[in-house]
Amino acid sequence: MEVVIVPDAAAGGELIAEAMAALLRRKPDALLGVATGSTPVPIYEALAAKVASGAVDASRARVCQLDEYVGLPSGHPESYRSVVLRQVVEPLGLSTGSFMGPDGTADDLLAACEAYDRSLAEAGGVDIQLLGIGTDGHIGFNEPCSSLASRTRIKTLTEQTRVDNARFFDGDIEQVPHHVITQGIGTILEARHLVLLATGEGKAEAVAQTVEGPVAAVVPASALQLHRHATVVVDEAAASKLKLAPYFRATYAAKPAWQGL
Ligand code: PGA
């Protein structure tokens, strides 16, 4: 996997937005797999700025969700459907018809999980999948010890993830759902390009284990090591525990600019 160390979150957002713009220039109807949480916000801001300035046309882009809470009422502002509509679909000027996600309100959640995996495949697969990383090494909501072959399914959140996400629910952990639907690790690995962004010192240990540790279900993000095109973009703080940081810096500095991510 390629590791790119950037000065700060804004630089990471710009770099990844440019990679998405390059993809959309090559493939205007690309399927963009988006992530939620605080980390990817600079990516969406940078991409929206490129659309607004005419640097890229995203009008035919399609967007799909990585995961969703179970049990939040439809339209809840913190449901990931609402978040993606607010942060990605509306700023890019896309129609809601170009957007898909798992249905966390379905009566038959198992069927909803299978239907989502099927709809991703029927859409031709995800072209670029953005990922954050949990402090516990999760990607999507695949918590530690998730099967590396897992498909979209229901998961129970760890206490740590509920604590981490309470800030989106007025700081009240009781409001954070216990269950989610998440693309499985096997599902995520089917995307053509995986781009993980991690910023801040709180992610440094998870990043080090992901990049320099063994592939192990206990660190779900380490599955990126199995992917043929995985890019890990980290700011200086999130890179602070990487032993190979000097090597990653030198390698990226020597890369031809035209190559992109
Ligand atoms: P964060 O979440 O970007 O809000 O830190 C990342 C994640 O849990 O995957």
PDB file of C-alpha atoms and ligand atoms in Angstrom:
ATOM      1  CA  MET A   1       0.000   0.000   0.000  1.00  0.00           C
ATOM      2  CA  GLU A   2       1.089   3.538  -0.596  1.00  0.00           C
ATOM      3  CA  VAL A   3       1.428   5.810   2.438  1.00  0.00           C
ATOM      4  CA  VAL A   4       1.334   9.556   1.855  1.00  0.00           C
ATOM      5  CA  ILE A   5       2.213  11.889   4.721  1.00  0.00           C
ATOM      6  CA  VAL A   6       0.690  15.350   4.399  1.00  0.00           C
ATOM      7  CA  PRO A   7       1.173  18.399   6.632  1.00  0.00           C
ATOM      8  CA  ASP A   8      -2.439  18.622   7.790  1.00  0.00           C
ATOM      9  CA  ALA A   9      -6.037  17.549   7.237  1.00  0.00           C
ATOM     10  CA  ALA A  10      -6.709  20.239   4.627  1.00  0.00           C
ATOM     11  CA  ALA A  11      -3.774  19.028   2.508  1.00  0.00           C
ATOM     12  CA  GLY A  12      -5.053  15.460   2.780  1.00  0.00           C
ATOM     13  CA  GLY A  13      -8.523  16.576   1.735  1.00  0.00           C
ATOM     14  CA  GLU A  14      -7.156  18.433  -1.277  1.00  0.00           C
ATOM     15  CA  LEU A  15      -4.988  15.515  -2.389  1.00  0.00           C
ATOM     16  CA  ILE A  16      -7.843  13.017  -2.218  1.00  0.00           C
ATOM     17  CA  ALA A  17     -10.348  15.413  -3.817  1.00  0.00           C
ATOM     18  CA  GLU A  18      -7.929  15.820  -6.723  1.00  0.00           C
ATOM     19  CA  ALA A  19      -7.718  12.036  -7.104  1.00  0.00           C
ATOM     20  CA  MET A  20     -11.540  11.902  -7.177  1.00  0.00           C
ATOM     21  CA  ALA A  21     -11.656  14.726  -9.713  1.00  0.00           C
ATOM     22  CA  ALA A  22      -9.125  12.890 -11.916  1.00  0.00           C
ATOM     23  CA  LEU A  23     -11.310   9.778 -11.693  1.00  0.00           C
ATOM     24  CA  LEU A  24     -14.419  11.754 -12.686  1.00  0.00           C
ATOM     25  CA  ARG A  25     -12.598  13.245 -15.675  1.00  0.00           C
ATOM     26  CA  ARG A  26     -11.757   9.709 -16.833  1.00  0.00           C
ATOM     27  CA  LYS A  27     -15.097   8.210 -15.847  1.00  0.00           C
ATOM     28  CA  PRO A  28     -17.849  10.832 -15.367  1.00  0.00           C
ATOM     29  CA  ASP A  29     -20.345   8.345 -13.908  1.00  0.00           C
ATOM     30  CA  ALA A  30     -17.879   6.821 -11.428  1.00  0.00           C
ATOM     31  CA  LEU A  31     -19.339   5.275  -8.287  1.00  0.00           C
ATOM     32  CA  LEU A  32     -17.822   7.112  -5.328  1.00  0.00           C
ATOM     33  CA  GLY A  33     -17.901   5.213  -2.035  1.00  0.00           C
ATOM     34  CA  VAL A  34     -18.024   7.805   0.710  1.00  0.00           C
ATOM     35  CA  ALA A  35     -17.336   7.609   4.421  1.00  0.00           C
ATOM     36  CA  THR A  36     -18.823   9.566   7.294  1.00  0.00           C
ATOM     37  CA  GLY A  37     -17.317  10.936  10.510  1.00  0.00           C
ATOM     38  CA  SER A  38     -15.227  14.074  10.940  1.00  0.00           C
ATOM     39  CA  THR A  39     -12.168  12.992   8.979  1.00  0.00           C
ATOM     40  CA  PRO A  40     -13.482  13.053   5.386  1.00  0.00           C
ATOM     41  CA  VAL A  41     -15.135  16.486   5.657  1.00  0.00           C
ATOM     42  CA  PRO A  42     -12.074  18.313   4.160  1.00  0.00           C
ATOM     43  CA  ILE A  43     -12.248  15.950   1.151  1.00  0.00           C
ATOM     44  CA  TYR A  44     -15.879  16.858   0.468  1.00  0.00           C
ATOM     45  CA  GLU A  45     -15.186  20.580   0.917  1.00  0.00           C
ATOM     46  CA  ALA A  46     -12.255  20.433  -1.503  1.00  0.00           C
ATOM     47  CA  LEU A  47     -14.246  18.435  -4.071  1.00  0.00           C
ATOM     48  CA  ALA A  48     -17.230  20.786  -3.837  1.00  0.00           C
ATOM     49  CA  ALA A  49     -14.860  23.729  -4.404  1.00  0.00           C
ATOM     50  CA  LYS A  50     -13.535  22.045  -7.558  1.00  0.00           C
ATOM     51  CA  VAL A  51     -17.074  21.521  -8.810  1.00  0.00           C
ATOM     52  CA  ALA A  52     -18.008  25.138  -8.031  1.00  0.00           C
ATOM     53  CA  SER A  53     -14.950  26.469  -9.885  1.00  0.00           C
ATOM     54  CA  GLY A  54     -15.609  24.280 -12.919  1.00  0.00           C
ATOM     55  CA  ALA A  55     -12.394  22.279 -12.427  1.00  0.00           C
ATOM     56  CA  VAL A  56     -14.432  19.085 -12.582  1.00  0.00           C
ATOM     57  CA  ASP A  57     -17.942  18.126 -13.629  1.00  0.00           C
ATOM     58  CA  ALA A  58     -19.501  15.790 -11.061  1.00  0.00           C
ATOM     59  CA  SER A  59     -23.026  15.943 -12.465  1.00  0.00           C
ATOM     60  CA  ARG A  60     -23.004  12.271 -13.512  1.00  0.00           C
ATOM     61  CA  ALA A  61     -21.212  10.950 -10.408  1.00  0.00           C
ATOM     62  CA  ARG A  62     -22.892   8.296  -8.320  1.00  0.00           C
ATOM     63  CA  VAL A  63     -22.419   7.988  -4.565  1.00  0.00           C
ATOM     64  CA  CYS A  64     -22.769   5.069  -2.165  1.00  0.00           C
ATOM     65  CA  GLN A  65     -22.582   4.750   1.592  1.00  0.00           C
ATOM     66  CA  LEU A  66     -20.196   2.604   3.564  1.00  0.00           C
ATOM     67  CA  ASP A  67     -22.412   2.020   6.564  1.00  0.00           C
ATOM     68  CA  GLU A  68     -25.534   3.101   8.423  1.00  0.00           C
ATOM     69  CA  TYR A  69     -26.942   3.085  11.925  1.00  0.00           C
ATOM     70  CA  VAL A  70     -29.780   0.691  12.639  1.00  0.00           C
ATOM     71  CA  GLY A  71     -32.907   2.045  14.228  1.00  0.00           C
ATOM     72  CA  LEU A  72     -32.544   5.793  13.770  1.00  0.00           C
ATOM     73  CA  PRO A  73     -35.792   7.127  12.342  1.00  0.00           C
ATOM     74  CA  SER A  74     -35.720   7.960   8.658  1.00  0.00           C
ATOM     75  CA  GLY A  75     -34.529  11.554   8.223  1.00  0.00           C
ATOM     76  CA  HIS A  76     -32.691  11.644  11.571  1.00  0.00           C
ATOM     77  CA  PRO A  77     -29.926  14.252  11.098  1.00  0.00           C
ATOM     78  CA  GLU A  78     -27.229  11.808  12.253  1.00  0.00           C
ATOM     79  CA  SER A  79     -28.344   8.896  10.102  1.00  0.00           C
ATOM     80  CA  TYR A  80     -25.533   8.426   7.614  1.00  0.00           C
ATOM     81  CA  ARG A  81     -28.005   8.865   4.787  1.00  0.00           C
ATOM     82  CA  SER A  82     -28.750  12.384   6.079  1.00  0.00           C
ATOM     83  CA  VAL A  83     -25.042  13.096   6.629  1.00  0.00           C
ATOM     84  CA  VAL A  84     -24.070  12.023   3.109  1.00  0.00           C
ATOM     85  CA  LEU A  85     -26.949  13.993   1.592  1.00  0.00           C
ATOM     86  CA  ARG A  86     -25.802  17.082   3.529  1.00  0.00           C
ATOM     87  CA  GLN A  87     -22.040  16.735   3.068  1.00  0.00           C
ATOM     88  CA  VAL A  88     -21.750  15.195  -0.404  1.00  0.00           C
ATOM     89  CA  VAL A  89     -24.906  14.858  -2.511  1.00  0.00           C
ATOM     90  CA  GLU A  90     -26.231  18.410  -2.052  1.00  0.00           C
ATOM     91  CA  PRO A  91     -22.875  20.279  -2.274  1.00  0.00           C
ATOM     92  CA  LEU A  92     -21.948  18.376  -5.442  1.00  0.00           C
ATOM     93  CA  GLY A  93     -25.373  19.082  -6.937  1.00  0.00           C
ATOM     94  CA  LEU A  94     -26.210  15.401  -7.431  1.00  0.00           C
ATOM     95  CA  SER A  95     -29.695  13.990  -7.584  1.00  0.00           C
ATOM     96  CA  THR A  96     -30.791  11.757  -4.712  1.00  0.00           C
ATOM     97  CA  GLY A  97     -31.423   9.091  -7.357  1.00  0.00           C
ATOM     98  CA  SER A  98     -27.669   8.822  -7.872  1.00  0.00           C
ATOM     99  CA  PHE A  99     -27.145   7.882  -4.238  1.00  0.00           C
ATOM    100  CA  MET A 100     -27.472   4.500  -2.550  1.00  0.00           C
ATOM    101  CA  GLY A 101     -27.053   3.205   0.945  1.00  0.00           C
ATOM    102  CA  PRO A 102     -28.126   0.340   3.189  1.00  0.00           C
ATOM    103  CA  ASP A 103     -31.575   0.683   4.710  1.00  0.00           C
ATOM    104  CA  GLY A 104     -31.130   0.840   8.490  1.00  0.00           C
ATOM    105  CA  THR A 105     -34.892   1.233   8.953  1.00  0.00           C
ATOM    106  CA  ALA A 106     -35.879  -1.966   7.107  1.00  0.00           C
ATOM    107  CA  ASP A 107     -38.136  -4.489   8.842  1.00  0.00           C
ATOM    108  CA  ASP A 108     -35.996  -7.257   7.363  1.00  0.00           C
ATOM    109  CA  LEU A 109     -32.465  -6.066   8.040  1.00  0.00           C
ATOM    110  CA  LEU A 110     -30.820  -9.262   6.814  1.00  0.00           C
ATOM    111  CA  ALA A 111     -32.529  -8.868   3.450  1.00  0.00           C
ATOM    112  CA  ALA A 112     -31.521  -5.192   3.387  1.00  0.00           C
ATOM    113  CA  CYS A 113     -27.846  -6.183   3.869  1.00  0.00           C
ATOM    114  CA  GLU A 114     -27.953  -8.702   1.035  1.00  0.00           C
ATOM    115  CA  ALA A 115     -29.816  -6.262  -1.187  1.00  0.00           C
ATOM    116  CA  TYR A 116     -27.146  -3.623  -0.627  1.00  0.00           C
ATOM    117  CA  ASP A 117     -24.279  -5.927  -1.582  1.00  0.00           C
ATOM    118  CA  ARG A 118     -26.228  -6.910  -4.701  1.00  0.00           C
ATOM    119  CA  SER A 119     -26.956  -3.315  -5.666  1.00  0.00           C
ATOM    120  CA  LEU A 120     -23.257  -2.382  -5.393  1.00  0.00           C
ATOM    121  CA  ALA A 121     -22.364  -5.227  -7.743  1.00  0.00           C
ATOM    122  CA  GLU A 122     -25.210  -4.380 -10.129  1.00  0.00           C
ATOM    123  CA  ALA A 123     -23.991  -0.777 -10.225  1.00  0.00           C
ATOM    124  CA  GLY A 124     -20.689  -2.064 -11.598  1.00  0.00           C
ATOM    125  CA  GLY A 125     -18.740  -1.929  -8.346  1.00  0.00           C
ATOM    126  CA  VAL A 126     -17.250   0.950  -6.396  1.00  0.00           C
ATOM    127  CA  ASP A 127     -14.553   2.908  -8.240  1.00  0.00           C
ATOM    128  CA  ILE A 128     -13.021   4.687  -5.257  1.00  0.00           C
ATOM    129  CA  GLN A 129     -13.884   3.919  -1.643  1.00  0.00           C
ATOM    130  CA  LEU A 130     -13.003   6.519   0.956  1.00  0.00           C
ATOM    131  CA  LEU A 131     -12.335   5.195   4.442  1.00  0.00           C
ATOM    132  CA  GLY A 132     -11.750   6.638   7.869  1.00  0.00           C
ATOM    133  CA  ILE A 133     -10.283   4.546  10.645  1.00  0.00           C
ATOM    134  CA  GLY A 134     -11.550   4.071  14.175  1.00  0.00           C
ATOM    135  CA  THR A 135      -9.243   4.429  17.156  1.00  0.00           C
ATOM    136  CA  ASP A 136      -9.775   0.658  17.477  1.00  0.00           C
ATOM    137  CA  GLY A 137      -8.695   0.051  13.863  1.00  0.00           C
ATOM    138  CA  HIS A 138     -12.170  -0.384  12.405  1.00  0.00           C
ATOM    139  CA  ILE A 139     -13.043   0.478   8.800  1.00  0.00           C
ATOM    140  CA  GLY A 140     -16.665   1.127   8.030  1.00  0.00           C
ATOM    141  CA  PHE A 141     -18.159  -0.307  11.186  1.00  0.00           C
ATOM    142  CA  ASN A 142     -16.154  -3.512  10.981  1.00  0.00           C
ATOM    143  CA  GLU A 143     -15.039  -3.690  14.575  1.00  0.00           C
ATOM    144  CA  PRO A 144     -11.987  -5.683  15.749  1.00  0.00           C
ATOM    145  CA  CYS A 145     -12.169  -9.395  14.874  1.00  0.00           C
ATOM    146  CA  SER A 146     -14.541  -8.838  11.961  1.00  0.00           C
ATOM    147  CA  SER A 147     -13.988 -11.505   9.342  1.00  0.00           C
ATOM    148  CA  LEU A 148     -11.653 -10.292   6.627  1.00  0.00           C
ATOM    149  CA  ALA A 149     -14.023 -11.991   4.152  1.00  0.00           C
ATOM    150  CA  SER A 150     -17.189 -10.433   5.607  1.00  0.00           C
ATOM    151  CA  ARG A 151     -20.023  -9.077   3.480  1.00  0.00           C
ATOM    152  CA  THR A 152     -22.511  -6.318   4.258  1.00  0.00           C
ATOM    153  CA  ARG A 153     -24.166  -7.298   7.516  1.00  0.00           C
ATOM    154  CA  ILE A 154     -25.351  -6.151  10.927  1.00  0.00           C
ATOM    155  CA  LYS A 155     -22.686  -5.416  13.515  1.00  0.00           C
ATOM    156  CA  THR A 156     -22.737  -4.430  17.175  1.00  0.00           C
ATOM    157  CA  LEU A 157     -20.657  -1.360  17.987  1.00  0.00           C
ATOM    158  CA  THR A 158     -17.936  -1.560  20.600  1.00  0.00           C
ATOM    159  CA  GLU A 159     -18.219   0.658  23.639  1.00  0.00           C
ATOM    160  CA  GLN A 160     -15.180   2.587  22.351  1.00  0.00           C
ATOM    161  CA  THR A 161     -16.883   3.433  19.043  1.00  0.00           C
ATOM    162  CA  ARG A 162     -20.049   4.525  20.825  1.00  0.00           C
ATOM    163  CA  VAL A 163     -17.945   6.754  23.100  1.00  0.00           C
ATOM    164  CA  ASP A 164     -16.102   8.148  20.041  1.00  0.00           C
ATOM    165  CA  ASN A 165     -19.378   8.880  18.220  1.00  0.00           C
ATOM    166  CA  ALA A 166     -21.296  10.329  21.166  1.00  0.00           C
ATOM    167  CA  ARG A 167     -20.109  13.783  20.066  1.00  0.00           C
ATOM    168  CA  PHE A 168     -22.554  13.577  17.164  1.00  0.00           C
ATOM    169  CA  PHE A 169     -25.406  12.852  19.610  1.00  0.00           C
ATOM    170  CA  ASP A 170     -25.112  15.803  22.024  1.00  0.00           C
ATOM    171  CA  GLY A 171     -22.310  13.962  23.847  1.00  0.00           C
ATOM    172  CA  ASP A 172     -24.860  11.428  25.092  1.00  0.00           C
ATOM    173  CA  ILE A 173     -23.696   7.833  24.554  1.00  0.00           C
ATOM    174  CA  GLU A 174     -27.218   6.585  25.353  1.00  0.00           C
ATOM    175  CA  GLN A 175     -28.399   8.094  22.067  1.00  0.00           C
ATOM    176  CA  VAL A 176     -25.750   6.284  19.989  1.00  0.00           C
ATOM    177  CA  PRO A 177     -27.293   3.190  18.412  1.00  0.00           C
ATOM    178  CA  HIS A 178     -25.834  -0.178  19.373  1.00  0.00           C
ATOM    179  CA  HIS A 179     -26.265  -1.702  15.940  1.00  0.00           C
ATOM    180  CA  VAL A 180     -25.276  -0.778  12.421  1.00  0.00           C
ATOM    181  CA  ILE A 181     -25.257  -2.128   8.891  1.00  0.00           C
ATOM    182  CA  THR A 182     -21.789  -1.981   7.393  1.00  0.00           C
ATOM    183  CA  GLN A 183     -20.198  -3.064   4.171  1.00  0.00           C
ATOM    184  CA  GLY A 184     -18.096  -6.081   5.107  1.00  0.00           C
ATOM    185  CA  ILE A 185     -14.341  -6.098   4.774  1.00  0.00           C
ATOM    186  CA  GLY A 186     -14.685  -8.460   1.811  1.00  0.00           C
ATOM    187  CA  THR A 187     -17.160  -6.017   0.249  1.00  0.00           C
ATOM    188  CA  ILE A 188     -14.831  -3.058   0.824  1.00  0.00           C
ATOM    189  CA  LEU A 189     -11.900  -4.932  -0.712  1.00  0.00           C
ATOM    190  CA  GLU A 190     -13.864  -5.252  -3.980  1.00  0.00           C
ATOM    191  CA  ALA A 191     -13.664  -1.503  -4.639  1.00  0.00           C
ATOM    192  CA  ARG A 192     -11.133  -0.637  -7.331  1.00  0.00           C
ATOM    193  CA  HIS A 193      -9.235   1.908  -5.233  1.00  0.00           C
ATOM    194  CA  LEU A 194      -9.255   2.240  -1.450  1.00  0.00           C
ATOM    195  CA  VAL A 195      -8.233   5.570   0.076  1.00  0.00           C
ATOM    196  CA  LEU A 196      -7.990   5.803   3.835  1.00  0.00           C
ATOM    197  CA  LEU A 197      -7.548   9.222   5.446  1.00  0.00           C
ATOM    198  CA  ALA A 198      -6.454   9.489   9.083  1.00  0.00           C
ATOM    199  CA  THR A 199      -5.720  12.705  10.911  1.00  0.00           C
ATOM    200  CA  GLY A 200      -4.746  13.531  14.479  1.00  0.00           C
ATOM    201  CA  GLU A 201      -2.639  11.835  17.093  1.00  0.00           C
ATOM    202  CA  GLY A 202      -5.565   9.755  18.333  1.00  0.00           C
ATOM    203  CA  LYS A 203      -5.294   7.668  15.150  1.00  0.00           C
ATOM    204  CA  ALA A 204      -1.498   7.187  15.262  1.00  0.00           C
ATOM    205  CA  GLU A 205      -1.523   3.780  16.950  1.00  0.00           C
ATOM    206  CA  ALA A 206      -4.264   2.380  14.709  1.00  0.00           C
ATOM    207  CA  VAL A 207      -2.425   3.690  11.633  1.00  0.00           C
ATOM    208  CA  ALA A 208       0.873   2.112  12.728  1.00  0.00           C
ATOM    209  CA  GLN A 209      -0.812  -1.254  13.280  1.00  0.00           C
ATOM    210  CA  THR A 210      -2.644  -0.988   9.951  1.00  0.00           C
ATOM    211  CA  VAL A 211       0.435  -0.158   7.919  1.00  0.00           C
ATOM    212  CA  GLU A 212       3.293  -1.852   9.758  1.00  0.00           C
ATOM    213  CA  GLY A 213       1.575  -4.611  11.704  1.00  0.00           C
ATOM    214  CA  PRO A 214       0.487  -8.009  10.424  1.00  0.00           C
ATOM    215  CA  VAL A 215      -2.757  -8.524   8.498  1.00  0.00           C
ATOM    216  CA  ALA A 216      -5.063  -9.486  11.331  1.00  0.00           C
ATOM    217  CA  ALA A 217      -8.801  -9.351  11.942  1.00  0.00           C
ATOM    218  CA  VAL A 218      -8.110  -7.702  15.290  1.00  0.00           C
ATOM    219  CA  VAL A 219      -7.055  -4.618  13.278  1.00  0.00           C
ATOM    220  CA  PRO A 220      -9.665  -4.613  10.499  1.00  0.00           C
ATOM    221  CA  ALA A 221      -7.953  -1.812   8.545  1.00  0.00           C
ATOM    222  CA  SER A 222      -4.892  -4.048   8.118  1.00  0.00           C
ATOM    223  CA  ALA A 223      -6.927  -5.827   5.410  1.00  0.00           C
ATOM    224  CA  LEU A 224      -5.898  -2.943   3.148  1.00  0.00           C
ATOM    225  CA  GLN A 225      -2.553  -4.720   2.857  1.00  0.00           C
ATOM    226  CA  LEU A 226      -4.365  -7.340   0.749  1.00  0.00           C
ATOM    227  CA  HIS A 227      -5.653  -4.809  -1.794  1.00  0.00           C
ATOM    228  CA  ARG A 228      -3.829  -4.116  -5.022  1.00  0.00           C
ATOM    229  CA  HIS A 229      -4.508  -0.365  -4.936  1.00  0.00           C
ATOM    230  CA  ALA A 230      -4.749   0.991  -1.411  1.00  0.00           C
ATOM    231  CA  THR A 231      -3.631   4.477  -0.435  1.00  0.00           C
ATOM    232  CA  VAL A 232      -3.250   5.639   3.157  1.00  0.00           C
ATOM    233  CA  VAL A 233      -3.117   9.412   3.572  1.00  0.00           C
ATOM    234  CA  VAL A 234      -2.079  10.595   7.027  1.00  0.00           C
ATOM    235  CA  ASP A 235      -1.210  13.936   8.559  1.00  0.00           C
ATOM    236  CA  GLU A 236       1.978  14.339  10.599  1.00  0.00           C
ATOM    237  CA  ALA A 237       0.183  13.578  13.869  1.00  0.00           C
ATOM    238  CA  ALA A 238      -1.419  10.370  12.616  1.00  0.00           C
ATOM    239  CA  ALA A 239       1.952   9.357  11.101  1.00  0.00           C
ATOM    240  CA  SER A 240       3.807   9.914  14.374  1.00  0.00           C
ATOM    241  CA  LYS A 241       4.077   6.205  15.242  1.00  0.00           C
ATOM    242  CA  LEU A 242       5.160   4.988  11.794  1.00  0.00           C
ATOM    243  CA  LYS A 243       8.700   3.630  11.941  1.00  0.00           C
ATOM    244  CA  LEU A 244       8.950   3.794   8.160  1.00  0.00           C
ATOM    245  CA  ALA A 245       7.822   7.447   7.914  1.00  0.00           C
ATOM    246  CA  PRO A 246      11.147   8.620   6.372  1.00  0.00           C
ATOM    247  CA  TYR A 247      10.863   5.921   3.715  1.00  0.00           C
ATOM    248  CA  PHE A 248       7.244   6.831   2.923  1.00  0.00           C
ATOM    249  CA  ARG A 249       8.193  10.514   2.611  1.00  0.00           C
ATOM    250  CA  ALA A 250      11.081   9.768   0.277  1.00  0.00           C
ATOM    251  CA  THR A 251       9.065   7.408  -1.883  1.00  0.00           C
ATOM    252  CA  TYR A 252       6.219   9.864  -2.341  1.00  0.00           C
ATOM    253  CA  ALA A 253       8.601  12.780  -3.011  1.00  0.00           C
ATOM    254  CA  ALA A 254      10.169  10.753  -5.833  1.00  0.00           C
ATOM    255  CA  LYS A 255       6.828   9.919  -7.439  1.00  0.00           C
ATOM    256  CA  PRO A 256       6.062  11.649 -10.741  1.00  0.00           C
ATOM    257  CA  ALA A 257       3.334  14.271 -10.218  1.00  0.00           C
ATOM    258  CA  TRP A 258       1.275  12.983 -13.177  1.00  0.00           C
ATOM    259  CA  GLN A 259       0.814   9.622 -11.517  1.00  0.00           C
ATOM    260  CA  GLY A 260      -1.687  10.815  -8.895  1.00  0.00           C
ATOM    261  CA  LEU A 261      -2.697   8.543  -6.051  1.00  0.00           C
TER     262      LEU A 261
HETATM  263  P1  PGA B   1     -13.850   9.941  12.510  1.00  0.00           P
HETATM  264  O1  PGA B   1     -14.369   8.446  12.397  1.00  0.00           O
HETATM  265  O2  PGA B   1     -13.466  10.349  11.125  1.00  0.00           O
HETATM  266  O3  PGA B   1     -15.007  10.727  13.002  1.00  0.00           O
HETATM  267  O4  PGA B   1     -12.683   9.925  13.433  1.00  0.00           O
HETATM  268  C1  PGA B   1     -13.630   7.525  11.657  1.00  0.00           C
HETATM  269  C2  PGA B   1     -14.222   6.149  11.792  1.00  0.00           C
HETATM  270  O5  PGA B   1     -14.771   5.827  12.859  1.00  0.00           O
HETATM  271  O6  PGA B   1     -14.138   5.369  10.842  1.00  0.00           O
END
